[in-house]
Coordinates of C-alpha atoms and ligand atoms in Angstrom, one line a residue:
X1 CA 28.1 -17.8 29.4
X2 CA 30.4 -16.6 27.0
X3 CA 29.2 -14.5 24.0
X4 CA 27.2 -15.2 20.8
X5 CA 29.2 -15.9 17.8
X6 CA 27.6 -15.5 14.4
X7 CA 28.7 -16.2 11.4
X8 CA 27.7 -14.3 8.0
X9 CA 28.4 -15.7 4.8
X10 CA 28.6 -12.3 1.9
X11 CA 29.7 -9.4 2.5
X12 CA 27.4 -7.3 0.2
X13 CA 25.1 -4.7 1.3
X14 CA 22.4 -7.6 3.0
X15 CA 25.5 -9.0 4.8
X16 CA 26.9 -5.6 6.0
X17 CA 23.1 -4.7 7.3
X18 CA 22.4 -7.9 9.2
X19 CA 26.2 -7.1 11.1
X20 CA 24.7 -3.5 11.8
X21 CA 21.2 -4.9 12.8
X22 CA 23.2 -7.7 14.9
X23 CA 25.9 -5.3 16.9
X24 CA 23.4 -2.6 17.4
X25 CA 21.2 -5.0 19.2
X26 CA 21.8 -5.4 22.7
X27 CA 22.0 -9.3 22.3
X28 CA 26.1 -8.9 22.9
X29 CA 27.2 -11.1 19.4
X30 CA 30.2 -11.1 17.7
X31 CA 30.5 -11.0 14.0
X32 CA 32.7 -13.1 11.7
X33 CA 31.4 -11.8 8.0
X34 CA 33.0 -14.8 5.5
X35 CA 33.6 -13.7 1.4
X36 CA 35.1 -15.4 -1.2
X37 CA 36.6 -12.6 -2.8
X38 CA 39.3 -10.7 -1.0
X39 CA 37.5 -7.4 -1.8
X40 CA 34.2 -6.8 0.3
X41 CA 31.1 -5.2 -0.8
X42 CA 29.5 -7.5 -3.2
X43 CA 27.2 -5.7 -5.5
X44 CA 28.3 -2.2 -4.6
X45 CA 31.8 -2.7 -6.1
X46 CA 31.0 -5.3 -8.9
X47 CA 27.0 -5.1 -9.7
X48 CA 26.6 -0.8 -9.1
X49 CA 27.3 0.5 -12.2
X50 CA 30.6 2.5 -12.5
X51 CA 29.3 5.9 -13.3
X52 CA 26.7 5.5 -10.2
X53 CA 29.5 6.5 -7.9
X54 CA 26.9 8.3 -5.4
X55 CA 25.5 5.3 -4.6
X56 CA 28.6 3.9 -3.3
X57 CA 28.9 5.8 -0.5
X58 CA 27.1 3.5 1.4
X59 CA 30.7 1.6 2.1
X60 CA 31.3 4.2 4.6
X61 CA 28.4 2.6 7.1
X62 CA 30.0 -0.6 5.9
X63 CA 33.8 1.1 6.5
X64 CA 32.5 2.4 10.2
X65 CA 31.0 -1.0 10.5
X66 CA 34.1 -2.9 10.7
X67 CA 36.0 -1.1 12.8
X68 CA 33.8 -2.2 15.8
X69 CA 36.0 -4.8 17.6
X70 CA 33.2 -7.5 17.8
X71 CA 33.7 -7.5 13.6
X72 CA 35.9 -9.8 11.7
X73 CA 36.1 -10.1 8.2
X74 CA 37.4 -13.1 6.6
X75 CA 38.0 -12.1 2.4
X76 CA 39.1 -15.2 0.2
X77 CA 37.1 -17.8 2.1
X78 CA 35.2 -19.9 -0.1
X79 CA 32.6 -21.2 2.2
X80 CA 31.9 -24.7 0.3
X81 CA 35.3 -24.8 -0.8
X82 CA 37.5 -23.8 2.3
X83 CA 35.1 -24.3 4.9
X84 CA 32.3 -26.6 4.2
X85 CA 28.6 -25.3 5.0
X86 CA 28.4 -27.9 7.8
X87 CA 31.6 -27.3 9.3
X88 CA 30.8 -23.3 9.7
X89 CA 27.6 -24.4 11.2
X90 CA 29.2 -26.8 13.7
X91 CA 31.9 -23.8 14.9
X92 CA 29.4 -20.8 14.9
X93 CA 26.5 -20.5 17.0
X94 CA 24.0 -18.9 14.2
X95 CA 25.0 -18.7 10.9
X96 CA 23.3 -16.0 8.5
X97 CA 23.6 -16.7 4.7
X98 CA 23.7 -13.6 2.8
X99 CA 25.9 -14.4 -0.6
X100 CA 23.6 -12.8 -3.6
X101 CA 22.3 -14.2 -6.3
X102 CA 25.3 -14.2 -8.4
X103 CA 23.8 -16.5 -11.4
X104 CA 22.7 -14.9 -14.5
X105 CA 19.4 -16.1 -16.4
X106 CA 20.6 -16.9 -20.1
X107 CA 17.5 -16.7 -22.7
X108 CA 15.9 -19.6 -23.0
X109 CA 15.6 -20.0 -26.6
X110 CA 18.0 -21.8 -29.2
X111 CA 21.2 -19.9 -30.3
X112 CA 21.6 -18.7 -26.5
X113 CA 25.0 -20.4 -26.0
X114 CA 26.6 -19.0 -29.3
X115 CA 29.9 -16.5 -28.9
X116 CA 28.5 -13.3 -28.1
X117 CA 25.2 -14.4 -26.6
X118 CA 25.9 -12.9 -23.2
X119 CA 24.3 -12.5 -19.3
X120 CA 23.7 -9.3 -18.1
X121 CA 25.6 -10.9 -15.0
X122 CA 28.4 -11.9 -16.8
X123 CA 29.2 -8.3 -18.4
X124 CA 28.0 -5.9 -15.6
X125 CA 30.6 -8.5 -13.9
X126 CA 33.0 -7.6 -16.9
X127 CA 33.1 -4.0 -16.8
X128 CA 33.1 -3.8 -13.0
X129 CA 36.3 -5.7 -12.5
X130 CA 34.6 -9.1 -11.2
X131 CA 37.9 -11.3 -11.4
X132 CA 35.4 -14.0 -12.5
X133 CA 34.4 -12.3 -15.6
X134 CA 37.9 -10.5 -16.4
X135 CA 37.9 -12.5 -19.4
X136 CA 34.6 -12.4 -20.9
X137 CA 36.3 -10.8 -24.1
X138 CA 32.5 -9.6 -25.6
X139 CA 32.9 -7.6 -29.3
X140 CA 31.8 -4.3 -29.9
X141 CA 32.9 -5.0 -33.6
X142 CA 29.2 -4.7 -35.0
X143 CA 27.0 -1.1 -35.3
X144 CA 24.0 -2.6 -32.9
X145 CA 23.8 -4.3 -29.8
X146 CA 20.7 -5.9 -28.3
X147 CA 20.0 -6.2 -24.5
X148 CA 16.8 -8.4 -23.6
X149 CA 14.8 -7.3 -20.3
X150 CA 12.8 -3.9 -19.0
X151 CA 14.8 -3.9 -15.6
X152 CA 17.3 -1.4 -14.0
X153 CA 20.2 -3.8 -15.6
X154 CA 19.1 -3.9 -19.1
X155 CA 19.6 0.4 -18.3
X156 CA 22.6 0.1 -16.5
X157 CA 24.0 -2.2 -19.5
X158 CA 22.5 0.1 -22.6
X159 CA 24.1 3.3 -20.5
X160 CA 27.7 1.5 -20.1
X161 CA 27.0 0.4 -24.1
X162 CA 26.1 4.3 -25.3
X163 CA 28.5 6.6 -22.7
X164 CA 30.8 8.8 -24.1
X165 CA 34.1 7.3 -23.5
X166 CA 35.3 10.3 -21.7
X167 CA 32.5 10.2 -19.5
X168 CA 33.6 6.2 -18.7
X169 CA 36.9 7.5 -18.4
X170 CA 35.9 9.4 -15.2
X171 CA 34.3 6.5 -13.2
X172 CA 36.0 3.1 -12.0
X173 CA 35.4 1.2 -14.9
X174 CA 37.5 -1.9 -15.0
X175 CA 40.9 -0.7 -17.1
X176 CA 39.7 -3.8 -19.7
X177 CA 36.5 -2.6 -20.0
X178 CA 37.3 0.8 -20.9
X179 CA 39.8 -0.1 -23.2
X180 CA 37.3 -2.5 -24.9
X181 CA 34.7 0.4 -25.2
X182 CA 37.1 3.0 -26.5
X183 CA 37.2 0.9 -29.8
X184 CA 33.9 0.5 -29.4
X185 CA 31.6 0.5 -33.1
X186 CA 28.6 0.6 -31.4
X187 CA 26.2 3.1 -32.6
X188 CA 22.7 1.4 -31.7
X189 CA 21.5 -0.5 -28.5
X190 CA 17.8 -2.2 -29.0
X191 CA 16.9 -2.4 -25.6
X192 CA 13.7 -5.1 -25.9
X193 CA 10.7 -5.9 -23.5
X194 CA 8.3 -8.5 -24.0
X195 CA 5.5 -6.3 -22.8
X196 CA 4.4 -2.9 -22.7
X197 CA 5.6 0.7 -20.9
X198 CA 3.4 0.4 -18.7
X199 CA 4.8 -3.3 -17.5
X200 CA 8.3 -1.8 -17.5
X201 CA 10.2 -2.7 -14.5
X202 CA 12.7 0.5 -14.8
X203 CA 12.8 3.1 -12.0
X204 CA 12.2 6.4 -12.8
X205 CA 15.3 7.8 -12.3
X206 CA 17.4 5.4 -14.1
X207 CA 14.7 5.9 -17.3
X208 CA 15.5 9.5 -17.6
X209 CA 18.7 9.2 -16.9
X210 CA 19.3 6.9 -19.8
X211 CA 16.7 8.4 -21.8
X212 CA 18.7 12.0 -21.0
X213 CA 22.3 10.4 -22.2
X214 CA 24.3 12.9 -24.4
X215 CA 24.5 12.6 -27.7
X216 CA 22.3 9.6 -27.7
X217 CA 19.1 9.7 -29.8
X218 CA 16.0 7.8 -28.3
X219 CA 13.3 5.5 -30.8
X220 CA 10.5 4.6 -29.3
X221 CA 7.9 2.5 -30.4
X222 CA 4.9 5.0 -30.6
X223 CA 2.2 2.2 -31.3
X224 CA 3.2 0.6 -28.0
X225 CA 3.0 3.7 -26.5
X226 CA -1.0 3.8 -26.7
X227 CA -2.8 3.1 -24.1
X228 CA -6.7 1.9 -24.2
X229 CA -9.3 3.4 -21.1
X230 CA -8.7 0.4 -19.3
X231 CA -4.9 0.7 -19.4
X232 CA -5.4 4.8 -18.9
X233 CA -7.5 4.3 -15.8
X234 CA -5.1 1.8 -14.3
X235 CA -2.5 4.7 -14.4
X236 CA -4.6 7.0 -13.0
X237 CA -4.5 5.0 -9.7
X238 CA -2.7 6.3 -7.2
X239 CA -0.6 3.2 -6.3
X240 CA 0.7 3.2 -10.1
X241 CA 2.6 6.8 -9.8
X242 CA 5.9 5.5 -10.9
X243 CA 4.5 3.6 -13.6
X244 CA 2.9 6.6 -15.1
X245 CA 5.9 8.5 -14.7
X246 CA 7.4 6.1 -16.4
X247 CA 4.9 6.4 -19.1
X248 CA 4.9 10.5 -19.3
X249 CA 9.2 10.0 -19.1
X250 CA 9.3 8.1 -22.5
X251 CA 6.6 10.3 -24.4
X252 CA 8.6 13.2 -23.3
X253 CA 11.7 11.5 -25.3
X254 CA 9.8 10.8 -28.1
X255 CA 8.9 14.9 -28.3
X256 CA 12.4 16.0 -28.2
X257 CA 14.5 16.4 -30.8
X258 CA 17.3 14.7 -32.5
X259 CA 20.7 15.5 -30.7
X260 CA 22.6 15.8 -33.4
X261 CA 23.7 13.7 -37.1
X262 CA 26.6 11.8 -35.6
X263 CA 23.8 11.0 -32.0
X264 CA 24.0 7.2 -30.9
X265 CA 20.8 5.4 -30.9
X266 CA 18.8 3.8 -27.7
X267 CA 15.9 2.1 -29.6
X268 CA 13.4 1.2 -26.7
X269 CA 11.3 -1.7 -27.9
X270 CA 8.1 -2.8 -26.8
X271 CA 5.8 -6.2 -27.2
X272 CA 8.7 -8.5 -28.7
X273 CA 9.8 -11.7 -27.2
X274 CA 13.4 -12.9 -28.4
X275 CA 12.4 -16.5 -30.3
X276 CA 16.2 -17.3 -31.8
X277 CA 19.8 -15.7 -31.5
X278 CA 21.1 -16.2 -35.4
X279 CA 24.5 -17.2 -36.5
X280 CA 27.2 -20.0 -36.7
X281 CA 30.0 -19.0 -35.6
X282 CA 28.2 -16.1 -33.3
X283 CA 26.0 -13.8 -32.7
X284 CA 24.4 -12.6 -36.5
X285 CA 21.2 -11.2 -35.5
X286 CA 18.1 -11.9 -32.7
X287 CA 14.6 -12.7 -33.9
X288 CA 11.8 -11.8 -32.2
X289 CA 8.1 -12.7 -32.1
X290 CA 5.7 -9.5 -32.6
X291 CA 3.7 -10.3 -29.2
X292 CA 0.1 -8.7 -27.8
X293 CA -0.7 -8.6 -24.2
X294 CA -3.3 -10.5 -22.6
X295 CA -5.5 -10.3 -19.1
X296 CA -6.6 -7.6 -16.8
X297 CA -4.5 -4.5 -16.5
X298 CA -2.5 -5.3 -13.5
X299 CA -1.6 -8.7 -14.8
X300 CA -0.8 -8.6 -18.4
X301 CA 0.7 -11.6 -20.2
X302 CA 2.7 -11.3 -23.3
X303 CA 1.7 -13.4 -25.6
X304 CA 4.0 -14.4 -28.8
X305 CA 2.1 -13.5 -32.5
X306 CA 2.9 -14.8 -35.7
X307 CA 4.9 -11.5 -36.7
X308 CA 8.3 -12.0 -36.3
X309 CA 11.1 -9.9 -37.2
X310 CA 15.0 -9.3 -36.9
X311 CA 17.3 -7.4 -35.6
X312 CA 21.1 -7.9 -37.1
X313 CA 23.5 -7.5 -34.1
X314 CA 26.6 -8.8 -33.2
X315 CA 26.0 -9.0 -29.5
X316 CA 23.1 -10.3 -27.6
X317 CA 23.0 -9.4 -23.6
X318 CA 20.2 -11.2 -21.9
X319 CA 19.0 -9.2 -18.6
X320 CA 15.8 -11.2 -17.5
X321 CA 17.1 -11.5 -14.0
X322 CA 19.4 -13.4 -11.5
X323 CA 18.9 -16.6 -9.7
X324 CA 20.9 -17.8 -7.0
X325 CA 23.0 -21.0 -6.5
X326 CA 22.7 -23.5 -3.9
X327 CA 25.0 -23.7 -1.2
X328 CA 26.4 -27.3 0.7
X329 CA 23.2 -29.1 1.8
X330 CA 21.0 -26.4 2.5
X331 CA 17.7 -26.2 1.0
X332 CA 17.5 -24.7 -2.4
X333 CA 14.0 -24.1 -4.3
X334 CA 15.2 -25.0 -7.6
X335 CA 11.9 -22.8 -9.5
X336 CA 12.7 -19.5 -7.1
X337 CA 16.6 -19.7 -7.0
X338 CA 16.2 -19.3 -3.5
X339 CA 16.6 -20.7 -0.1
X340 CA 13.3 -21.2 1.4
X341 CA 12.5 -19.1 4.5
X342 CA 9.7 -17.7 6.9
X343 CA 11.3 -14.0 7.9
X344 CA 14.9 -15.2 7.4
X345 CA 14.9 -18.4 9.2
X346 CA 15.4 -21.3 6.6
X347 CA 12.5 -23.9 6.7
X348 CA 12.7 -27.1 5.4
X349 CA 15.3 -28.4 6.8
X350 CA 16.0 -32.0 8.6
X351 CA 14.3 -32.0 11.9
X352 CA 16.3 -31.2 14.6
X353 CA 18.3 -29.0 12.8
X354 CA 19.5 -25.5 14.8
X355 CA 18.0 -23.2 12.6
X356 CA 19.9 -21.4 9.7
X357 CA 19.1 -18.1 8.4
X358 CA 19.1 -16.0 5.1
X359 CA 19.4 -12.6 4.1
X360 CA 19.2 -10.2 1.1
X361 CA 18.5 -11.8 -2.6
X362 CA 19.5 -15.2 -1.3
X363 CA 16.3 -15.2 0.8
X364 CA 13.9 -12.9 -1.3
X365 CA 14.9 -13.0 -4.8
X366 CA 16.8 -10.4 -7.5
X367 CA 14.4 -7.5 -6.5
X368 CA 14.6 -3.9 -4.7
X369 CA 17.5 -1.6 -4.5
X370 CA 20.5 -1.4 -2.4
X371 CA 18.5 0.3 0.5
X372 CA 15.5 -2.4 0.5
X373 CA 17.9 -4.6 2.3
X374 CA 18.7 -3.0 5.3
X375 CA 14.8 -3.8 6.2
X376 CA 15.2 -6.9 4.9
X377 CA 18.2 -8.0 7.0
X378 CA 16.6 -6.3 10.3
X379 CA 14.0 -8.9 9.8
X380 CA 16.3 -11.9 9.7
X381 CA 18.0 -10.3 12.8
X382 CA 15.0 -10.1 14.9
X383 CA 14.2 -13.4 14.1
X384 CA 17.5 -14.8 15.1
X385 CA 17.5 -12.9 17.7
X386 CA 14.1 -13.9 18.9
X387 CA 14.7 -17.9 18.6
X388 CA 18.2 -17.3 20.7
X389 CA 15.9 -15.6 23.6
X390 CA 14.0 -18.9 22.9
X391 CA 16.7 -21.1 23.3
X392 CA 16.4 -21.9 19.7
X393 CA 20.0 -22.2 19.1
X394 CA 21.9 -22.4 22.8
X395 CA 25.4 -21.0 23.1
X396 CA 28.0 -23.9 22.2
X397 CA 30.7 -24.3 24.6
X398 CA 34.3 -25.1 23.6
X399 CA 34.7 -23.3 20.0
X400 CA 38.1 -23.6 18.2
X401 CA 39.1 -20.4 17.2
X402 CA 38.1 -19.2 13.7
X403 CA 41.5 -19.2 11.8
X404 CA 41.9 -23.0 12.8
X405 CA 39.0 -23.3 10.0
X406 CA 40.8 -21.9 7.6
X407 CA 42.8 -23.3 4.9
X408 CA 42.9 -20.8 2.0
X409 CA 44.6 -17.3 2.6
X410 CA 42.6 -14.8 4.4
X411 CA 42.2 -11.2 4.1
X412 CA 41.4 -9.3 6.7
X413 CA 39.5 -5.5 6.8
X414 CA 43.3 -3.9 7.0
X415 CA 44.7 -6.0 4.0
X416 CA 41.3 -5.0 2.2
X417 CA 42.0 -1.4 3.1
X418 CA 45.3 -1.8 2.0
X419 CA 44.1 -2.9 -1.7
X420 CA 41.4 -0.3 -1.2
X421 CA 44.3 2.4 -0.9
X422 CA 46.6 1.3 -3.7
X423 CA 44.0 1.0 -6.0
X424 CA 42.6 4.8 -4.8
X425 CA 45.9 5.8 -5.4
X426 CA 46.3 4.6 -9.0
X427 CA 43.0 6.2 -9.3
X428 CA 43.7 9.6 -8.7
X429 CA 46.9 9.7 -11.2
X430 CA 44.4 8.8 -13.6
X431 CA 41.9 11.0 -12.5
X432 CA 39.3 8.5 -11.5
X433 CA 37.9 7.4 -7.9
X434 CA 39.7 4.3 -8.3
X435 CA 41.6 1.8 -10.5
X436 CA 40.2 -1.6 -9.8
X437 CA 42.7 -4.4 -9.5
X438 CA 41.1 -7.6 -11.1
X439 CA 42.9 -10.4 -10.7
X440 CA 43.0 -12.4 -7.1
X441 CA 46.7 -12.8 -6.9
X442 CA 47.4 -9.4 -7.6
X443 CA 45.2 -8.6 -4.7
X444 CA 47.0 -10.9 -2.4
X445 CA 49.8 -9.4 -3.7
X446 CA 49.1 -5.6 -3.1
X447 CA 47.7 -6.7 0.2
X448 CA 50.9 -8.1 1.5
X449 CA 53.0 -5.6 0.0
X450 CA 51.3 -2.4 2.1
X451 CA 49.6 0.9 1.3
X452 CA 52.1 2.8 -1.2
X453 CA 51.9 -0.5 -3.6
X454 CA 52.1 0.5 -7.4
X455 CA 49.4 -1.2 -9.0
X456 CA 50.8 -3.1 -12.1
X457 CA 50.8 -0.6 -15.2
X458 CA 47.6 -1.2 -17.1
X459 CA 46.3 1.1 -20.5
X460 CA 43.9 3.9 -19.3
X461 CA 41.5 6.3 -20.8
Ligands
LIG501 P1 14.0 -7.0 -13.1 O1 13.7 -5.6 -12.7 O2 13.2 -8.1 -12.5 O3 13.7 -7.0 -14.7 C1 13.8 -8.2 -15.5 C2 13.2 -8.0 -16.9 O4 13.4 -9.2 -17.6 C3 11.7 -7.7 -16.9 O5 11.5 -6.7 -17.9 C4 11.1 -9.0 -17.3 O6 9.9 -8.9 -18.0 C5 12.2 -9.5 -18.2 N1 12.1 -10.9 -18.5 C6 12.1 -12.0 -17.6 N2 12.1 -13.2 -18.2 C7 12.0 -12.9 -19.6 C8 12.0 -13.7 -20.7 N3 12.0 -15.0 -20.6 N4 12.0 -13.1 -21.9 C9 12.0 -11.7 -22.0 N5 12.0 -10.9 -21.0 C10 12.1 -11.5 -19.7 O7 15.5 -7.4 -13.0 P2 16.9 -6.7 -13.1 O8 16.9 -5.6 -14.1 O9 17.9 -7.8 -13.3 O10 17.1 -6.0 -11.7 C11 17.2 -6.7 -10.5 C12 17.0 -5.8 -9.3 O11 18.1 -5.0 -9.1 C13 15.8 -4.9 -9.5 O12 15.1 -4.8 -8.3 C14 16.4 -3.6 -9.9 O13 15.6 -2.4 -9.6 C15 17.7 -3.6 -9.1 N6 18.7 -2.7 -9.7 C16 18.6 -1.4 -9.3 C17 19.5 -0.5 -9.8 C18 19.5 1.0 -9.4 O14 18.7 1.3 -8.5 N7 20.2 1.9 -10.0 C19 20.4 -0.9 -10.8 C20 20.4 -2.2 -11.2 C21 19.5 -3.1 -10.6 P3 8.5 -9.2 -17.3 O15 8.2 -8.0 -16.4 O16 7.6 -9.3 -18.5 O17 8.7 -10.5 -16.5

């Protein structure tokens, strides 16, 4: 019988852990990883934030990863476009769906689709050198910014908003983003939760490190801050820990002191839902309703007031989250933006189907950090691995070979590595870990053209 041939389709962090989980097992697979990009990594290159280089070194598992001789990667293959869902599923024996959740949540109120009204996506995209959002163009022409959501992205995005541009300078900021940011007028980012500290979503190390940001000088709402018995005892609990670090974080940056007269602002605001992004011809200002919070303490509900107020900005980020998109005719819950699954293995499907599998946010949603989905890819692998023992999805005899799919141009690891060097290369002249290249062509391009390619000149810090 010859061997097992699975296909993966992303090559982010859930991808790269489901080909570890798969050739460390002694089930004897091959690996074809599939990416629409030429550049692998997913959300380590283009969602990690540029000056959170430690946690990028996790492309050297990835980096070991490929050079196993049972791994294949296949950059600038759009499956959907160049191969269709069904056809991959007809040529591979398993086929492991691991592409992200790359769509943004825009707010749901009126005034959302005005210029300036951004996603969190769509500019963490932007400053990472995502050739999808190399043109998102957003103004820094106004004093205050406003970012909606308590997560690790609405930090990430406020950080990238407030740095020092010599501090950007060092990191592997897109060259257009740091550019953009050098004329930057922003003095003030509202960063706005509907509920309370306590509901926060941050981690704590990402809160203290924004809340810690040179010459940045941190408002907090000191009402909000609060809390009733109820709320107090909750804390106390051990399983709440981080929350009430959290919690003793933030009072500790409302006892410091100013940093200084010309200090940026961080305002972190509490118990406001965004109701209306003002303007006509864009973003003006973002009005929000004063809200109170409602139900037990581990389930509070914000709930809108009367009170509203505004805040006069000239850029609006959303960052409530990411969804992801549906892919050929697999099954999609429209509510979730995911695909349904028990443990990796896609359900719903039409009977008879040889099962289909799902890894990473694709199968669990926009949550955890980029460690959470080694686990969660492990678990996809043992199930695959248990239905082949079950004879689940038999061996198919008579493959074509993989290339005979393709239609578009493929990259393999050692034209990636060859982009991958160039744009190190560039990089160091500049004095940064890397200068990303954003466009596809001039990827194909540097690919093709070997190791000591010149990037083409672009402005730098
Ligand atoms: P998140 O942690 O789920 O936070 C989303 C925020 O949006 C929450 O505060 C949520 O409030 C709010 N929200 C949702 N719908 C809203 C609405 N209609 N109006 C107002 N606010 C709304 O999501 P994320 O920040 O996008 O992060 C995604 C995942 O990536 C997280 O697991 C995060 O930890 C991870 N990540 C990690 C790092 C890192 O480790 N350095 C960096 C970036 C991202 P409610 O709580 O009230 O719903």
């Amino acid at each position: 019988m010859s061997e097992p041939e699975i296909a993966i389709v992303g090559s982010g962090p859930s991808g790269f852990f489901a080909a570890e989980a798969l050739l460390k097992s002694d089930a004897g697979v091959r690996v074809d990883m599939f990416d629409r990009l030429p550049t692998p990594y997913g959300l380590v290159r283009s969602g990690v934030a540029p000056d959170h280089q430690q946690i990028k070194q996790v492309v050297k598992v990835f980096d070991a990863l490929a050079t196993n001789p049972k791994f294949a990667f296949f950059g600038n293959i759009d499956i959907g476009r160049d191969i269709p869902l069904a056809g991959l599923r007809n040529r591979y024996d398993a086929v492991i769906l691991a592409y992200g959740a790359s769509a943004g949540t825009p707010l749901p109120i009126p005034g959302s689709d005005l210029p300036q009204s951004i996603t969190a996506t769509d500019f963490v995209g932007w400053y990472n050198g995502h050739p999808d959002f190399a043109g998102l163009e957003p103004r820094f022409d106004h004093e205050c910014a406003v970012v909606v959501g308590h997560g690790n992205v609405g930090i990430d995005v406020a950080r990238i908003l407030l740095s020092d541009h010599a501090r950007l300078a060092k990191t592997d900021i897109a060259d257009h983003a740091l550019e953009a940011l050098r004329e930057s007028r922003v003095r003030r980012v509202h960063l706005v939760g509907r509920r309370g500290p306590a509901q926060a979503s941050f981690t704590t190390a990402e809160l203290r490190e924004l809340l810690g940001l040179p010459g940045v000088r941190v408002v907090i709402d000191q009402d909000a801050m609060q809390l009733n018995e109820e709320e107090q005892a909750y804390l106390d609990l051990p399983v709440n820990a981080a929350i009430k670090r959290n919690v003793s974080v933030m009072a500790d940056a409302i006892a410091r002191e100013a940093h200084g007269e010309d200090a940026k602002e961080l305002h972190l605001d509490f118990l406001a839902s965004p109701m209306e992004i003002e303007g006509t011809d864009r973003v003006r200002s973002v009005r929000f309703a004063r809200n109170r919070l409602e139900g037990p303490a581990d389930n509070r509900k914000a709930v809108p007031g009367a009170e509203h107020f505004a805040i006069s900005a000239g850029l609006a980020i959303s960052s409530i989250g990411f969804r992801g998109k549906p892919l050929g005719n697999a099954p999609f819950d429209e509510r979730r933006g995911i695909i349904p699954n028990v443990a990796g293995r896609v359900t719903g499907e039409a009977n008879g189907s040889m099962p289909l599998y799902v890894a990473g946010w694709i199968k669990r949603g926009a949550t955890g950090v980029i460690g959470t989905n080694r686990a969660d890819a492990m678990e996809t692998v043992r199930t695959l691995l248990s239905d082949f023992r079950e004879g689940r999805w038999p061996v198919k005899p008579g493959r074509p070979r993989t290339p005979a799919l393709l239609s578009g141009s493929r990259i393999d690891f050692m034209d990636w590595k060859r982009i991958d060097a160039a744009e190190c290369l560039s990089g160091r002249e500049a004095g940064r870990p890397r200068r990303k290249i954003v466009s596809v062509a001039a990827m194909l391009d540097v690919a093709r053209r070997g190791e000591g390619a010149v990037l083409p000149s672009q402005p730098v810090g």
